[in-house]
PDB file of C-alpha atoms in Angstrom:
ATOM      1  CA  UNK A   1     107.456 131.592   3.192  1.00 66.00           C
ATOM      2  CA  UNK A   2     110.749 131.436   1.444  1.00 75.00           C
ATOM      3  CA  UNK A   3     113.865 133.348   2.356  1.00 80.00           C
ATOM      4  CA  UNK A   4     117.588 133.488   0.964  1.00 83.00           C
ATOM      5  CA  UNK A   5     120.069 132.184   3.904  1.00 85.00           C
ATOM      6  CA  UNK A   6     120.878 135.001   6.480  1.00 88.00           C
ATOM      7  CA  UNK A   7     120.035 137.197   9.243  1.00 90.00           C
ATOM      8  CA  UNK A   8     116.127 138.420   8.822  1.00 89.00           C
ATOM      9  CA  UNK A   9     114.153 140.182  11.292  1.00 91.00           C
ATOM     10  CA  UNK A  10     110.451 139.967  11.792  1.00 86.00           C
ATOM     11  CA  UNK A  11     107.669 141.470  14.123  1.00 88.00           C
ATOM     12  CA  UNK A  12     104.010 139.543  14.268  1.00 86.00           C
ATOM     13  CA  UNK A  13     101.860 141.714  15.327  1.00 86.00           C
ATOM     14  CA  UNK A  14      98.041 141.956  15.505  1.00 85.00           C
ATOM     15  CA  UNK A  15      96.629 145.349  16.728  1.00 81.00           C
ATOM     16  CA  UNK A  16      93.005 143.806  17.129  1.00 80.00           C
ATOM     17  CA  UNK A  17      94.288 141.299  19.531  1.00 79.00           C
ATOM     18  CA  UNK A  18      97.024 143.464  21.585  1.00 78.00           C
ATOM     19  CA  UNK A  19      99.709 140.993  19.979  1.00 84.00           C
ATOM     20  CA  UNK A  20     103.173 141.984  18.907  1.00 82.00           C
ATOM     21  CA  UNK A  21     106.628 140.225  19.343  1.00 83.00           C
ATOM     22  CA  UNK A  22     109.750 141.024  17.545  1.00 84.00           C
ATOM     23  CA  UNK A  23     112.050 137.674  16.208  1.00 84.00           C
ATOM     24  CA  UNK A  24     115.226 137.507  14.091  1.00 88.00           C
ATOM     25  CA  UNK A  25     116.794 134.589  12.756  1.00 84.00           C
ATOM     26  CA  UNK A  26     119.558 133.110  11.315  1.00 85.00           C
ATOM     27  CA  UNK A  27     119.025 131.320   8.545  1.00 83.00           C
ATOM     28  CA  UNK A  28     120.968 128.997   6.851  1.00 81.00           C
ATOM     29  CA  UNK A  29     120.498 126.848   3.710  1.00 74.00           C
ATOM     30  CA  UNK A  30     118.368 123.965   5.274  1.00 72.00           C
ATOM     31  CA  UNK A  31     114.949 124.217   5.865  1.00 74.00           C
ATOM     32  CA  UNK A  32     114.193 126.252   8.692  1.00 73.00           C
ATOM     33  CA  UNK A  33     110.621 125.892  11.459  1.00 77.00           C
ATOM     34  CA  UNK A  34     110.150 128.456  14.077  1.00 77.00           C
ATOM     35  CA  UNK A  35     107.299 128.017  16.186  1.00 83.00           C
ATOM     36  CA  UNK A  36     106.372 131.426  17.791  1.00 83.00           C
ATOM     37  CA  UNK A  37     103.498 130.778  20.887  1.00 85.00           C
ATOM     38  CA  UNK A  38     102.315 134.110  22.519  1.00 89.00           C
ATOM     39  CA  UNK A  39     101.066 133.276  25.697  1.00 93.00           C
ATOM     40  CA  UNK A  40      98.531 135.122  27.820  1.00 95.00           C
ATOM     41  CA  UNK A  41      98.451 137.011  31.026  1.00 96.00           C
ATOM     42  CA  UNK A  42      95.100 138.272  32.932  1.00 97.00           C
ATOM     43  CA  UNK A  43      93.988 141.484  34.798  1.00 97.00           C
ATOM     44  CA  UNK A  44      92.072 142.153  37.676  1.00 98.00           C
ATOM     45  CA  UNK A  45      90.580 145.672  37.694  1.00 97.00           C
ATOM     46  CA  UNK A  46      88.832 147.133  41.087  1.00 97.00           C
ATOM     47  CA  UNK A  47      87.391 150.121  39.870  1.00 97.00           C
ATOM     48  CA  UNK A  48      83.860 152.161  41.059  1.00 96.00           C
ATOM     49  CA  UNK A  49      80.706 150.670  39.854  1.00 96.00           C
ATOM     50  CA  UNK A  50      79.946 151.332  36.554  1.00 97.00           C
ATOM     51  CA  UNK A  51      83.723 152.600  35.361  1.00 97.00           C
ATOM     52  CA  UNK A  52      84.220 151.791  31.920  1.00 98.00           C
ATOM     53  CA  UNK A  53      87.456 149.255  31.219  1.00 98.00           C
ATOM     54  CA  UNK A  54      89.409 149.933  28.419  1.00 97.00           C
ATOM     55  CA  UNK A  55      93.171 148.110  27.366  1.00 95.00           C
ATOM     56  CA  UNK A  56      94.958 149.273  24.378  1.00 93.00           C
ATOM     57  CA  UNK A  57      91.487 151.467  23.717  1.00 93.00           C
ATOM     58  CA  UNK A  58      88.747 148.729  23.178  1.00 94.00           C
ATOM     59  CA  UNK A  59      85.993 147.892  25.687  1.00 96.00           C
ATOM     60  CA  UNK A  60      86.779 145.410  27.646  1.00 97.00           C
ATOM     61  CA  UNK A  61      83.804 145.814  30.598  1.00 97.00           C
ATOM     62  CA  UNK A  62      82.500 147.382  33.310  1.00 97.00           C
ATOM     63  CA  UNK A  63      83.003 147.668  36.502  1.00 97.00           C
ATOM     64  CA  UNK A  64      82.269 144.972  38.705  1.00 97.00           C
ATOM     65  CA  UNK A  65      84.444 142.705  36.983  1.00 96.00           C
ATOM     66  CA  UNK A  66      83.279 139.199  37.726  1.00 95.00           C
ATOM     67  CA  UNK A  67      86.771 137.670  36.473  1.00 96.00           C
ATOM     68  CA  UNK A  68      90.095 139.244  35.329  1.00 97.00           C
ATOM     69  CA  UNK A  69      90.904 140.112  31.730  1.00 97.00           C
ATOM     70  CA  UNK A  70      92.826 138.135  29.212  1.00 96.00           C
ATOM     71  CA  UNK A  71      95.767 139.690  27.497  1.00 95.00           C
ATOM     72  CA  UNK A  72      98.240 138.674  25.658  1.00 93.00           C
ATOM     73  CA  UNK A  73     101.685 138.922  26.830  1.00 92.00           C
ATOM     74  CA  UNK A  74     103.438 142.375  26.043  1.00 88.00           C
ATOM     75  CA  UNK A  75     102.813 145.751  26.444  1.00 89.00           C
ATOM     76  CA  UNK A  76      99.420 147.319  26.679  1.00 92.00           C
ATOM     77  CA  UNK A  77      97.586 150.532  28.500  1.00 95.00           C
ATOM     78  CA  UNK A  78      94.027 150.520  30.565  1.00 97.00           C
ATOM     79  CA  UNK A  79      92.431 152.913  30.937  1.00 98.00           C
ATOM     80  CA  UNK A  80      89.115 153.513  33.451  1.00 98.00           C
ATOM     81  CA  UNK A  81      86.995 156.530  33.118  1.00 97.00           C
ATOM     82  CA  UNK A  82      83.610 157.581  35.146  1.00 96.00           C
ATOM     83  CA  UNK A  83      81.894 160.433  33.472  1.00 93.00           C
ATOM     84  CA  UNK A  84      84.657 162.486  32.482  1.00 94.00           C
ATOM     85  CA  UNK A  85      87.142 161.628  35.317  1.00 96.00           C
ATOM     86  CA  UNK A  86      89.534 159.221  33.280  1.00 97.00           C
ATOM     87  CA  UNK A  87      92.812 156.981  34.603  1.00 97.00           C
ATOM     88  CA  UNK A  88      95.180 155.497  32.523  1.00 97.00           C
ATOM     89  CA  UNK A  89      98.945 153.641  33.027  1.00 97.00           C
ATOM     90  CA  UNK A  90     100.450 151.679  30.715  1.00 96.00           C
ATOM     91  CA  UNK A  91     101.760 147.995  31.466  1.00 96.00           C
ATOM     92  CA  UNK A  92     103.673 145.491  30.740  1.00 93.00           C
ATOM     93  CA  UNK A  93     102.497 141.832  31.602  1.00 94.00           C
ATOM     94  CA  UNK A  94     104.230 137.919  30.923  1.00 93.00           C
ATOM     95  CA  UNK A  95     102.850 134.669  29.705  1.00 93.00           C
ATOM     96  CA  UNK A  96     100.794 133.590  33.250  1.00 96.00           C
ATOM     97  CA  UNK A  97     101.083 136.648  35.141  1.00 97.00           C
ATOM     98  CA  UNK A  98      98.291 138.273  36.313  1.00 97.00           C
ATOM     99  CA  UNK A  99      98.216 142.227  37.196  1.00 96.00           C
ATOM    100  CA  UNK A 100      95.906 144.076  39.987  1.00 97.00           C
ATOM    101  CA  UNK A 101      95.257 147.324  38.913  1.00 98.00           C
ATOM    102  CA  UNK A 102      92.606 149.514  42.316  1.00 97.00           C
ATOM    103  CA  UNK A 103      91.127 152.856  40.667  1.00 97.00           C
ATOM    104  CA  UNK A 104      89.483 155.326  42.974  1.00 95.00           C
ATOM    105  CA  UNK A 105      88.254 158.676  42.096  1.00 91.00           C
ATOM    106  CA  UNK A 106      87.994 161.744  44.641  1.00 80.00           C
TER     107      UNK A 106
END
């Protein structure tokens, strides 16, 4: 889009895909590209059989995983529930970085 020259700030975001980054930019009178890339991280989960996965509240499996997740990078919560015992922690995660989360239940 078009913009008058100065400082503007944006935030992309997605909520279906767990995507949100925050920019600002300078602008001057010239044309102006900005190229925003939001990389991806994974996640292992070991969890009891049959423990339902959830990040940032959707589905994501059940446990066995055969393969971690794919998330983008930012911040996100899982959460891993078995009947009505639940676990949750929120977490942040790079481009490339991949997080272990181990869930046991007494």
């Amino acid at each position: 889009g078009s913009l008058p020259p100065g400082r503007h700030a944006f935030t992309l975001e997605n909520a279906d895909l767990g995507i949100r980054k925050a920019r600002s930019l300078n602008l001057r009178s010239a044309p102006v590209n900005e190229e925003i890339v939001f990389g991806k991280g994974s996640v292992a989960v070991t969890a009891p059989d049959g423990a339902a996965i959830f990040i940032d509240a959707k589905r994501r499996g059940t446990a066995p995983l055969k393969e971690p997740l794919e998330v983008y990078e930012g911040n996100h919560k899982i959460t891993v529930s078995v009947g009505k015992a639940k676990w949750s922690e929120a977490f942040s995660v790079q481009a490339d970085q991949q997080m272990t989360f181990t869930v046991e239940f007494d």
